[in-house]
Coordinates of C-alpha atoms and ligand atoms in Angstrom, one line a residue:
M110 CA -30.1 -19.5 29.8
F111 CA -32.1 -19.3 26.6
L112 CA -32.6 -22.1 24.0
T113 CA -30.4 -22.4 20.9
Q114 CA -33.0 -24.5 19.0
L115 CA -34.3 -22.9 15.8
N116 CA -37.5 -24.7 14.6
P117 CA -41.1 -24.1 13.7
D118 CA -42.3 -23.6 17.3
Q119 CA -39.5 -21.2 18.0
R120 CA -40.2 -19.3 14.8
Q121 CA -43.9 -18.9 15.6
S122 CA -43.0 -17.6 19.1
A123 CA -40.3 -15.3 17.7
I124 CA -42.8 -13.7 15.3
A125 CA -45.3 -13.1 18.2
T126 CA -42.5 -11.6 20.3
L127 CA -41.3 -9.3 17.5
G128 CA -44.6 -7.6 17.3
S129 CA -45.3 -7.4 21.0
Q130 CA -42.1 -6.3 22.7
R131 CA -39.7 -3.4 22.4
F132 CA -36.1 -4.2 21.7
D133 CA -32.8 -2.3 22.3
V134 CA -31.4 -3.5 19.0
L135 CA -33.1 -4.8 15.9
V136 CA -30.7 -6.3 13.4
I137 CA -31.7 -6.5 9.7
G138 CA -29.9 -9.3 7.8
G139 CA -28.8 -12.8 8.8
G140 CA -25.5 -13.0 7.0
V141 CA -22.3 -13.4 9.1
N142 CA -22.2 -9.7 9.9
G143 CA -25.8 -9.5 11.0
V144 CA -25.6 -12.6 13.2
G145 CA -22.2 -11.3 14.5
A146 CA -23.8 -8.0 15.4
A147 CA -26.7 -9.8 17.1
L148 CA -24.3 -11.9 19.2
D149 CA -22.2 -8.9 20.1
A150 CA -25.3 -7.0 21.3
A151 CA -27.0 -9.9 23.1
S152 CA -23.8 -10.8 24.9
R153 CA -23.5 -7.2 26.2
G154 CA -26.9 -7.8 27.9
L155 CA -29.1 -6.0 25.4
K156 CA -32.5 -7.1 24.2
V157 CA -32.0 -8.1 20.6
A158 CA -34.0 -9.3 17.6
L159 CA -32.8 -10.3 14.2
I160 CA -34.8 -10.6 11.0
E161 CA -33.6 -12.3 7.8
S162 CA -35.6 -12.1 4.6
Q163 CA -34.4 -15.5 3.3
D164 CA -32.5 -18.1 5.3
I165 CA -29.5 -17.6 7.7
A166 CA -26.4 -17.2 5.4
A167 CA -28.5 -17.3 2.2
G168 CA -26.7 -14.3 0.8
T169 CA -22.9 -13.9 0.4
S170 CA -22.2 -15.7 3.6
S171 CA -22.7 -19.2 2.2
R172 CA -21.0 -18.4 -1.2
S173 CA -17.4 -17.4 -0.2
S174 CA -14.1 -19.2 -0.7
K175 CA -14.5 -20.4 2.8
L176 CA -11.1 -19.1 3.9
I177 CA -10.3 -17.5 7.2
H178 CA -7.2 -15.6 6.2
G179 CA -5.2 -12.4 6.7
G180 CA -5.3 -11.7 3.0
L181 CA -1.9 -12.0 1.4
R182 CA -2.8 -9.5 -1.3
Y183 CA -3.1 -6.7 1.3
L184 CA 0.6 -7.1 2.0
E185 CA 1.3 -6.0 -1.5
Q186 CA -0.6 -2.8 -0.6
Y187 CA 1.4 -2.5 2.6
D188 CA -1.8 -2.7 4.7
F189 CA -0.1 -4.4 7.7
K190 CA -2.7 -3.2 10.2
L191 CA -5.5 -4.9 8.2
V192 CA -3.5 -8.2 7.8
R193 CA -2.6 -8.2 11.5
E194 CA -6.2 -7.7 12.5
A195 CA -7.4 -10.6 10.3
L196 CA -4.7 -12.9 11.4
H197 CA -5.6 -12.2 15.0
E198 CA -9.2 -13.2 14.2
R199 CA -8.0 -16.3 12.4
E200 CA -6.1 -17.3 15.6
L201 CA -9.1 -16.7 17.8
L202 CA -11.4 -18.7 15.6
V203 CA -9.1 -21.7 15.2
S204 CA -8.1 -21.9 18.8
T205 CA -11.0 -20.6 21.0
L206 CA -14.2 -19.4 19.3
C207 CA -15.0 -22.4 17.1
P208 CA -12.2 -24.9 16.5
H209 CA -14.8 -27.4 15.4
L210 CA -15.7 -25.3 12.4
V211 CA -12.4 -23.4 11.5
K212 CA -9.4 -25.6 10.6
P213 CA -5.9 -24.9 9.6
V214 CA -5.2 -25.6 5.9
G215 CA -1.8 -25.7 4.1
F216 CA -1.2 -23.9 0.8
L217 CA 1.6 -24.2 -1.7
F218 CA 2.6 -21.0 -3.4
P219 CA 4.2 -22.4 -6.6
L220 CA 7.2 -20.5 -8.0
T221 CA 8.0 -20.4 -11.7
E222 CA 11.4 -18.8 -11.3
K223 CA 14.3 -19.8 -9.0
F224 CA 15.6 -16.7 -7.2
K225 CA 13.8 -13.4 -7.6
E226 CA 10.3 -14.7 -7.1
R227 CA 11.4 -16.9 -4.1
T228 CA 12.9 -13.9 -2.4
Y229 CA 9.9 -11.7 -3.0
V230 CA 7.2 -14.3 -2.1
G231 CA 9.4 -15.6 0.8
A232 CA 9.7 -12.2 2.3
G233 CA 6.0 -11.6 2.0
L234 CA 5.2 -14.9 3.7
A235 CA 7.7 -14.2 6.5
I236 CA 6.0 -10.9 7.2
Y237 CA 2.6 -12.6 7.0
D238 CA 3.7 -15.2 9.6
A239 CA 5.5 -12.6 11.8
L240 CA 2.4 -10.4 11.9
R241 CA 0.6 -13.1 13.8
G242 CA 3.4 -13.1 16.4
F243 CA 5.1 -16.0 18.1
Q244 CA 2.2 -17.6 20.0
R245 CA 0.3 -19.2 17.2
A246 CA -1.9 -22.2 16.4
L247 CA -0.7 -22.5 12.8
P248 CA 2.8 -23.6 11.6
W249 CA 5.3 -21.2 10.0
H250 CA 5.9 -21.1 6.2
K251 CA 8.5 -23.4 4.7
H252 CA 10.5 -23.3 1.5
L253 CA 10.3 -26.4 -0.7
G254 CA 12.4 -27.7 -3.5
Q255 CA 11.3 -29.5 -6.6
K256 CA 11.7 -33.0 -5.1
Q257 CA 9.4 -32.1 -2.1
I258 CA 6.9 -30.6 -4.5
N259 CA 6.8 -33.8 -6.5
E260 CA 6.0 -35.7 -3.3
I261 CA 3.4 -33.2 -2.0
A262 CA 1.7 -32.1 -5.2
P263 CA 2.5 -34.4 -8.2
S264 CA -0.3 -32.5 -10.0
L265 CA 1.9 -29.3 -10.3
R266 CA 3.5 -29.2 -13.7
P267 CA 7.2 -30.1 -13.2
D268 CA 8.1 -28.4 -16.5
I269 CA 7.3 -24.9 -15.2
I270 CA 7.2 -25.1 -11.4
M271 CA 10.7 -24.6 -10.0
G272 CA 9.9 -24.5 -6.3
A273 CA 7.2 -23.6 -3.9
I274 CA 6.6 -22.1 -0.4
K275 CA 4.2 -23.8 1.9
Y276 CA 2.2 -21.6 4.3
F277 CA -0.9 -22.0 6.4
D278 CA -4.2 -20.3 6.7
A279 CA -7.6 -21.6 7.8
Q280 CA -10.9 -22.7 6.3
V281 CA -14.4 -22.6 7.5
D282 CA -17.8 -24.0 6.5
D283 CA -19.2 -20.5 6.1
A284 CA -22.9 -21.4 6.2
R285 CA -22.6 -23.6 9.2
H286 CA -20.4 -21.1 11.0
T287 CA -22.9 -18.3 10.4
L288 CA -25.7 -20.6 11.7
A289 CA -23.6 -21.3 14.8
V290 CA -23.1 -17.6 15.5
A291 CA -26.9 -17.2 15.1
R292 CA -27.7 -20.0 17.5
T293 CA -25.1 -18.7 20.0
A294 CA -26.9 -15.3 19.8
A295 CA -30.2 -17.1 20.5
R296 CA -28.6 -18.8 23.5
H297 CA -27.9 -15.3 24.8
G298 CA -31.5 -14.3 24.3
A299 CA -31.6 -12.9 20.7
I300 CA -35.0 -13.4 19.0
I301 CA -34.2 -14.8 15.5
A302 CA -36.8 -15.0 12.7
T303 CA -36.0 -16.0 9.1
R304 CA -38.2 -15.2 6.1
V305 CA -39.1 -12.0 7.7
S306 CA -38.3 -9.0 5.5
A307 CA -37.8 -5.3 6.6
Q308 CA -40.1 -3.2 4.5
S309 CA -40.1 0.3 5.8
L310 CA -39.0 2.3 8.8
I311 CA -41.1 3.4 11.8
R312 CA -40.3 7.0 12.6
E313 CA -41.1 9.4 15.4
G314 CA -40.0 12.8 14.0
K315 CA -36.5 12.3 12.6
R316 CA -35.8 9.3 14.8
V317 CA -36.1 5.8 13.6
V318 CA -37.9 3.8 16.3
G319 CA -38.3 0.5 14.5
V320 CA -39.1 -1.4 11.3
N321 CA -42.3 -2.5 9.6
A322 CA -41.6 -6.0 8.5
K323 CA -43.4 -8.8 6.7
D324 CA -43.6 -12.5 7.5
L325 CA -42.9 -13.8 3.9
E326 CA -44.5 -17.1 4.7
T327 CA -47.9 -15.8 5.9
G328 CA -47.9 -12.3 4.5
Q329 CA -48.5 -10.9 8.0
S330 CA -47.2 -7.4 8.7
I331 CA -45.2 -6.9 11.9
A332 CA -44.3 -3.6 13.5
I333 CA -41.1 -4.1 15.4
K334 CA -40.1 -1.4 17.9
A335 CA -36.5 -0.9 18.7
S336 CA -34.3 1.8 20.1
V337 CA -31.8 1.3 17.4
S338 CA -32.0 -0.6 14.1
V339 CA -28.8 -2.0 12.7
M340 CA -28.7 -2.8 9.0
C341 CA -26.3 -5.6 7.9
A342 CA -27.7 -6.2 4.4
G343 CA -24.5 -6.7 2.4
V344 CA -25.3 -6.3 -1.3
W345 CA -28.9 -5.3 -0.5
S346 CA -27.7 -2.2 1.3
D347 CA -28.3 0.4 -1.5
D348 CA -31.7 -1.1 -2.2
L349 CA -32.7 -0.8 1.4
H350 CA -31.3 2.7 1.8
E351 CA -33.5 3.8 -1.1
K352 CA -36.5 1.9 0.2
F353 CA -36.1 3.5 3.6
N354 CA -35.5 6.9 2.2
L355 CA -32.1 7.3 3.8
K356 CA -29.2 9.3 2.5
A357 CA -26.4 6.9 3.2
G358 CA -22.7 7.7 3.5
Y359 CA -21.6 4.9 1.3
Q360 CA -22.7 2.9 -1.7
V361 CA -22.3 -0.9 -2.3
T362 CA -21.4 -2.2 -5.7
M363 CA -21.4 -5.9 -6.4
S364 CA -18.7 -8.1 -7.8
K365 CA -19.4 -11.7 -8.7
G366 CA -17.1 -14.5 -7.7
I367 CA -17.7 -18.1 -8.7
H368 CA -16.2 -21.4 -7.6
I369 CA -16.2 -24.8 -9.2
V370 CA -16.0 -28.1 -7.3
L371 CA -14.0 -31.1 -8.4
P372 CA -13.7 -34.7 -7.1
G373 CA -10.6 -35.4 -5.0
W374 CA -9.0 -37.6 -7.6
A375 CA -9.0 -34.8 -10.2
I376 CA -6.0 -33.1 -8.5
N377 CA -3.2 -35.0 -6.8
S378 CA -1.9 -32.8 -4.0
D379 CA -1.7 -33.0 -0.2
A380 CA -2.0 -29.3 0.1
G381 CA -4.1 -26.5 -1.3
I382 CA -2.5 -24.3 -4.0
I383 CA -2.6 -20.5 -4.4
L384 CA -1.9 -18.9 -7.8
K385 CA -1.5 -15.3 -8.8
T386 CA -3.8 -14.4 -11.7
P387 CA -4.0 -11.4 -13.9
I388 CA -6.9 -10.0 -11.8
S389 CA -6.3 -11.4 -8.3
V390 CA -5.5 -14.9 -7.0
L391 CA -6.9 -18.3 -7.6
F392 CA -7.3 -20.8 -4.7
I393 CA -7.4 -24.5 -5.2
I394 CA -8.8 -25.5 -1.8
P395 CA -9.1 -29.0 -0.3
W396 CA -12.7 -29.6 0.8
A397 CA -13.0 -33.0 2.5
D398 CA -12.5 -35.5 -0.4
K399 CA -13.1 -32.8 -3.0
W400 CA -11.6 -29.5 -4.3
I401 CA -13.1 -26.1 -4.4
V402 CA -11.5 -23.9 -7.1
G403 CA -12.0 -20.1 -7.4
T404 CA -12.6 -17.3 -7.8
T405 CA -13.6 -14.8 -10.4
D406 CA -14.1 -11.0 -9.8
T407 CA -16.5 -9.4 -12.3
P408 CA -18.8 -6.4 -12.0
Y409 CA -22.4 -7.5 -11.5
T410 CA -25.8 -5.8 -11.7
G411 CA -28.3 -8.7 -11.9
D412 CA -30.5 -10.5 -9.4
R413 CA -29.0 -10.4 -5.9
T414 CA -30.9 -13.3 -4.5
K415 CA -29.7 -16.1 -6.8
P416 CA -26.5 -15.0 -8.7
L417 CA -25.5 -17.6 -11.3
A418 CA -22.2 -18.6 -12.9
N419 CA -22.0 -18.3 -16.6
L420 CA -19.9 -20.2 -19.2
E421 CA -17.1 -17.5 -19.2
D422 CA -16.8 -17.6 -15.4
V423 CA -16.3 -21.4 -15.4
Q424 CA -14.0 -21.4 -18.4
Y425 CA -11.8 -18.7 -16.7
I426 CA -11.4 -20.8 -13.6
V427 CA -10.6 -24.0 -15.6
D428 CA -8.0 -22.1 -17.8
Q429 CA -6.3 -20.4 -14.8
A430 CA -6.0 -23.7 -12.8
N431 CA -4.8 -25.5 -15.9
R432 CA -1.8 -23.1 -16.2
V433 CA -0.1 -25.2 -13.5
L434 CA -2.0 -28.5 -13.3
T435 CA -1.1 -31.8 -14.9
P436 CA -3.2 -33.6 -16.0
A437 CA -5.4 -30.6 -16.9
I438 CA -8.9 -30.3 -15.4
K439 CA -11.6 -31.5 -17.8
S440 CA -15.1 -30.0 -18.0
E441 CA -16.8 -33.3 -17.4
E442 CA -15.0 -33.7 -14.1
I443 CA -16.7 -30.6 -12.6
I444 CA -19.3 -31.7 -10.0
G445 CA -20.7 -28.4 -8.9
V446 CA -20.5 -24.7 -9.2
Y447 CA -21.7 -21.7 -7.0
A448 CA -21.6 -18.0 -7.3
G449 CA -21.6 -15.2 -4.7
L450 CA -21.6 -11.4 -4.7
R451 CA -18.9 -9.3 -2.9
P452 CA -20.3 -6.2 -1.2
L453 CA -17.7 -3.6 -2.2
V454 CA -18.1 -0.3 -0.4
A455 CA -17.4 3.1 -1.9
N456 CA -17.8 6.0 0.5
N457 CA -19.7 9.0 -0.7
K458 CA -17.5 12.0 -0.9
N459 CA -18.0 14.6 1.9
S460 CA -20.2 12.2 3.9
V461 CA -20.3 13.4 7.5
T462 CA -22.1 10.2 8.7
T463 CA -19.6 7.5 7.8
R464 CA -16.6 6.4 9.7
L465 CA -14.3 4.6 7.4
S466 CA -12.0 1.8 8.1
R467 CA -10.0 0.4 5.2
E468 CA -12.2 -2.7 4.8
H469 CA -15.6 -2.0 6.2
T470 CA -17.7 1.1 6.8
V471 CA -20.1 2.0 9.5
D472 CA -22.7 4.7 9.1
R473 CA -25.5 6.5 11.0
P474 CA -27.7 8.0 8.3
A475 CA -30.5 8.8 10.8
P476 CA -30.9 8.9 14.6
G477 CA -31.9 5.4 15.7
F478 CA -30.5 3.8 12.6
V479 CA -26.9 2.5 11.9
S480 CA -25.5 0.2 9.3
I481 CA -22.3 -1.6 8.3
A482 CA -21.1 -3.1 5.0
G483 CA -18.0 -4.3 3.3
G484 CA -15.2 -6.2 5.0
K485 CA -14.6 -9.9 4.7
Y486 CA -15.9 -13.0 6.4
T487 CA -12.7 -13.4 8.5
T488 CA -13.3 -10.1 10.4
Y489 CA -17.1 -10.5 11.0
R490 CA -16.5 -10.4 14.8
V491 CA -14.7 -7.0 14.6
M492 CA -17.5 -5.7 12.3
G493 CA -20.2 -6.8 14.7
K494 CA -18.4 -5.1 17.6
D495 CA -17.8 -1.9 15.5
V496 CA -21.4 -1.5 14.5
I497 CA -22.8 -2.2 18.0
D498 CA -20.2 0.2 19.5
L499 CA -21.9 2.9 17.2
A500 CA -25.4 1.6 17.9
V501 CA -25.2 1.8 21.7
N502 CA -24.7 5.6 21.5
E503 CA -28.4 5.6 20.6
L504 CA -29.4 3.9 23.9
R505 CA -28.3 6.7 26.2
K506 CA -27.2 4.4 28.9
I507 CA -23.9 2.8 29.8
I508 CA -23.4 -0.5 27.9
P509 CA -20.6 -3.0 28.7
E510 CA -17.8 -3.5 26.2
S511 CA -17.9 -6.3 23.6
V512 CA -17.0 -9.8 25.0
T513 CA -17.2 -11.8 21.8
D514 CA -13.4 -12.4 21.8
K515 CA -13.9 -14.5 24.9
L516 CA -17.2 -16.2 23.9
P517 CA -16.9 -19.6 22.2
L518 CA -19.7 -20.4 19.8
I519 CA -22.1 -23.3 20.5
G520 CA -20.4 -26.6 20.0
A521 CA -16.9 -25.3 20.8
D522 CA -16.8 -26.3 24.4
G523 CA -14.8 -29.5 25.0
Y524 CA -14.1 -29.9 21.2
F525 CA -10.4 -30.6 21.7
A526 CA -11.2 -33.4 24.2
L527 CA -14.0 -34.8 22.2
I528 CA -11.9 -35.2 19.1
Q529 CA -9.6 -37.4 21.2
Q530 CA -12.5 -39.5 22.4
V531 CA -13.7 -40.5 18.9
E532 CA -13.3 -44.2 19.5
S533 CA -15.2 -44.3 22.8
I534 CA -18.0 -42.1 21.3
S535 CA -18.1 -44.5 18.3
S536 CA -18.4 -47.7 20.4
E537 CA -21.0 -46.1 22.7
S538 CA -23.1 -44.8 19.9
G539 CA -22.6 -47.7 17.4
L540 CA -21.7 -45.2 14.7
D541 CA -18.4 -45.7 12.8
I542 CA -15.3 -43.6 13.6
E543 CA -15.4 -41.7 10.3
T544 CA -19.0 -40.6 11.0
I545 CA -18.2 -39.5 14.5
R546 CA -15.3 -37.4 13.2
H547 CA -17.6 -35.9 10.5
L548 CA -20.2 -35.1 13.2
L549 CA -17.7 -33.5 15.6
N550 CA -16.3 -31.3 12.8
R551 CA -19.8 -30.0 12.0
Y552 CA -21.5 -29.9 15.4
G553 CA -18.7 -30.0 18.0
S554 CA -20.1 -30.8 21.4
M555 CA -23.7 -30.4 20.0
I556 CA -23.1 -33.9 18.6
S557 CA -25.0 -35.0 21.7
E558 CA -28.2 -33.6 20.2
I559 CA -27.7 -35.7 17.1
L560 CA -26.9 -38.8 19.1
D561 CA -30.1 -38.2 21.2
L562 CA -32.2 -38.1 18.0
I563 CA -30.6 -41.5 16.9
R564 CA -31.4 -43.0 20.3
Q565 CA -35.0 -42.0 19.8
E566 CA -35.1 -43.1 16.2
P567 CA -32.3 -45.6 15.2
A568 CA -33.1 -45.4 11.5
L569 CA -31.7 -41.9 11.5
A570 CA -28.2 -43.3 11.9
K571 CA -28.3 -44.4 8.3
K572 CA -26.5 -42.4 5.6
L573 CA -28.6 -40.3 3.3
T574 CA -26.6 -41.7 0.4
A575 CA -23.5 -43.9 0.2
D576 CA -21.4 -41.3 -1.6
L577 CA -21.6 -38.6 1.0
P578 CA -20.9 -38.5 4.7
Y579 CA -24.3 -37.1 5.8
I580 CA -26.5 -39.3 8.0
K581 CA -30.3 -38.9 8.1
A582 CA -30.2 -37.5 11.6
E583 CA -28.4 -34.4 10.3
I584 CA -31.2 -33.8 7.8
Y585 CA -33.8 -34.1 10.6
Y586 CA -31.7 -31.9 12.9
A587 CA -31.5 -29.2 10.2
A588 CA -35.2 -28.7 10.5
S589 CA -35.7 -29.5 14.2
H590 CA -32.7 -27.5 15.6
E591 CA -31.1 -25.4 12.8
G592 CA -34.1 -23.4 11.4
A593 CA -34.1 -25.1 7.9
R594 CA -37.5 -24.5 6.3
T595 CA -37.1 -25.7 2.8
V596 CA -35.3 -28.5 0.9
E597 CA -33.0 -25.8 -0.5
D598 CA -32.0 -24.7 3.1
V599 CA -30.9 -28.3 3.9
I600 CA -29.2 -29.1 0.6
S601 CA -27.5 -25.8 0.1
R602 CA -26.6 -24.5 3.5
R603 CA -27.1 -27.0 6.4
T604 CA -25.2 -29.5 4.2
H605 CA -23.3 -28.8 1.0
I606 CA -25.0 -31.5 -1.0
A607 CA -25.8 -28.8 -3.6
F608 CA -22.2 -28.7 -4.8
E609 CA -20.8 -32.0 -3.4
A610 CA -23.2 -34.3 -5.3
N611 CA -23.7 -34.6 -9.0
N612 CA -26.5 -32.6 -10.5
G613 CA -26.9 -30.4 -7.5
G614 CA -28.1 -33.3 -5.4
I615 CA -31.5 -33.3 -7.2
D616 CA -31.7 -37.1 -6.8
L617 CA -31.6 -36.6 -3.0
A618 CA -34.2 -33.8 -2.8
D619 CA -37.2 -36.2 -2.3
A620 CA -35.3 -38.1 0.5
V621 CA -34.5 -34.9 2.2
A622 CA -38.1 -33.7 1.9
E623 CA -39.4 -37.0 3.4
I624 CA -37.2 -36.6 6.5
I625 CA -38.0 -32.9 7.2
A626 CA -41.7 -32.9 6.2
P627 CA -43.0 -34.2 9.6
V628 CA -40.8 -31.6 11.5
L629 CA -42.2 -28.8 9.4
G630 CA -45.7 -30.2 9.4
W631 CA -45.9 -30.2 5.6
S632 CA -48.8 -31.5 3.6
A633 CA -48.0 -33.7 0.5
M634 CA -48.5 -30.6 -1.7
E635 CA -46.1 -28.4 0.4
R636 CA -43.5 -31.2 0.3
K637 CA -43.8 -31.5 -3.5
A638 CA -43.6 -27.7 -3.9
S639 CA -40.4 -27.5 -1.9
V640 CA -38.7 -30.2 -4.0
S641 CA -39.9 -28.6 -7.3
S642 CA -38.6 -25.2 -6.2
Y643 CA -35.2 -26.7 -5.5
E644 CA -35.2 -28.6 -8.8
S645 CA -35.8 -25.4 -10.8
L646 CA -33.0 -23.6 -8.9
V647 CA -30.6 -26.4 -9.8
D648 CA -31.6 -26.1 -13.5
R649 CA -30.6 -22.5 -13.4
E650 CA -27.4 -23.0 -11.3
L651 CA -26.0 -25.7 -13.5
A652 CA -26.8 -24.2 -16.8
A653 CA -23.2 -22.9 -17.2
L654 CA -21.8 -26.4 -16.7
D655 CA -24.2 -27.9 -19.3
E656 CA -23.2 -25.2 -21.8
L657 CA -19.5 -26.0 -21.2
L658 CA -20.0 -29.7 -21.8
L659 CA -22.0 -28.9 -25.0
D660 CA -19.1 -26.6 -26.2
D661 CA -16.6 -29.4 -25.5
E662 CA -18.7 -31.9 -27.4
K663 CA -18.9 -29.5 -30.4
I664 CA -15.1 -29.1 -30.3
N665 CA -14.5 -32.8 -30.1
S666 CA -17.0 -33.8 -32.8
Ligands
FAD635 C1 -16.8 -15.2 -4.2 C2 -16.5 -14.7 -2.8 C3 -15.5 -15.3 -2.1 C4 -15.2 -14.8 -0.8 N1 -14.2 -15.4 -0.1 C5 -14.0 -15.0 1.2 C6 -13.0 -15.7 2.0 O1 -12.5 -16.7 1.6 N2 -12.7 -15.2 3.2 C7 -13.3 -14.0 3.7 O2 -12.9 -13.6 4.8 N3 -14.3 -13.4 3.0 C8 -14.6 -13.8 1.7 N4 -15.6 -13.2 1.0 C9 -16.3 -12.1 1.6 C10 -17.4 -12.5 2.6 O3 -18.1 -13.7 2.1 C11 -18.4 -11.4 2.8 O4 -17.8 -10.2 3.1 C12 -19.5 -11.7 3.9 O5 -20.1 -13.0 3.7 C13 -20.6 -10.6 3.8 O6 -21.5 -10.9 4.8 P1 -22.8 -9.9 5.1 O7 -23.4 -10.4 6.3 O8 -22.3 -8.5 5.0 O9 -23.7 -10.1 3.8 P2 -24.7 -11.3 3.4 O10 -24.2 -12.6 3.8 O11 -25.1 -11.2 2.0 O12 -26.0 -11.0 4.4 C14 -26.9 -10.0 4.1 C15 -28.3 -10.6 4.5 O13 -29.2 -9.5 4.5 C16 -30.5 -10.1 4.1 N5 -31.4 -9.1 3.7 C17 -31.4 -8.3 2.6 N6 -32.5 -7.5 2.6 C18 -33.2 -7.8 3.8 C19 -34.4 -7.3 4.3 N7 -35.2 -6.3 3.7 N8 -34.9 -7.8 5.5 C20 -34.2 -8.7 6.2 N9 -33.0 -9.2 5.7 C21 -32.5 -8.8 4.5 C22 -30.1 -11.0 3.0 O14 -31.1 -12.0 2.7 C23 -28.7 -11.6 3.4 O15 -28.9 -12.9 4.0 C24 -15.9 -13.7 -0.3 C25 -17.0 -13.2 -1.0 C26 -17.3 -13.7 -2.3 C27 -18.4 -13.1 -3.0

């Protein structure tokens, strides 16, 4: 069995291995689809490497609505096959693959009209539930009258909301889940290296036999040899196709979606809320003691690495939510904001290389090179399987079928028992019950590694700050086990302090740097540079909120 730990020593040895060994499969991109492909291939017994130019999940995979869902809107397009597939994945994730990370969540679909809308939406939700079949981890939908709505969601405007239907989907901490898939792939032997970027292809005649990569931390060039390279680069796909001089069978356009984050007290509801909007749907999603509200859907052509929300994006979300909320959301209540880019795939006409499925596309633009793009977070496992099914044709040997539907992620084993043992774990460890629950829902059975750290250094049991649930051991663990290499990695992806704390968590950046500096072997200057780099990112990310507040001040003065 291989180690799951991602840390400086592991990275150094990964870089050395990348340049010295030959792989069956090299995956380019450490978003959910890349790590899903790496896990699929490694668990079929293949020799796998994955390179990611930033951090695991630093692209779209940490910036989603964090829902694992069948996609109600596809029902309106009569795409039952797609919905059934996504609901099947939802069930697998909630009950088997990672119950510590994917949880059921209830939503109210508010109705503004008594009969016609109830019949239409009710029929849709009945089909949605039925498509999952009768053996299911999530409850069936339920019709609610006005009295029940007032009890469940007093924040829904009683003057316009006549009724509601409650249904269930699931939610995920996307960045942590992507990381868990990466670590599970590492457990099955995949070599994982972040901050390593694919620069060009190594060719023998027409066949691609590997990738010339660059370690972005040292500038070192690495020639990585692989029988097949698998590109999972999301919104970077077009750029890489061009850089690699490949004629691809599809193109990826970008659509920006932003979310705002509100404190729990801003909306009084025991369930999430879904609203139809002129362009799509708006989700008001419970997120621990906060709300995530989104999203927008606007064409985008700017910087892929750090997409930003602008004033119009934030105003749109506030206006749409305020159609149904009382009291209305106020600008000054918004704690955080984040933006992400959807990779939307358009297939090139007459392409002979693409195999199209409604949601995602796999392509083989050259011998020894395959790629995948599109789809949604929920179906990452199917996408990983599909692209590796295509990739193994290049290996010219018989490769076993995918087993990822039977492969729980790290932390999943024993979770259902551990969550019933919260009290005994609490009294044994000396941590309070709430903290144990918080840790179990982030690390599952890997909680033992966090508790080990605390045993060695009891000061790590302390909270990072009184207002958030994170303890110092989690910050340390982010660098010692989870591959975090910067303050941003910890604040934005290993935790979600970036949008859960005021001002992007800038006030905590120094404390985070102090904890991870010894693990990463930082000098005082490196530590300062990592904090400064995070501070300047926050300035850019929160500019839209500052503008909104200024606008409000002008209106009110
Ligand atoms: C606003 C929004 C909300 C969404 N909500 C949901 C939802 O609720 N549920 C759902 O199911 N789906 C949702 N999605 C869709 C889902 O998030 C995406 O489909 C999914 O995350 C895409 O993953 P990916 O791995 O293809 O791309 P990414 O996560 O972007 O990964 C691509 C990776 O490739 C790396 N890379 C690029 N170039 C190179 C290179 N040269 N070398 C090495 N690495 C490279 C990048 O750094 C990046 O990490 C949402 C999307 C958005 C934008």
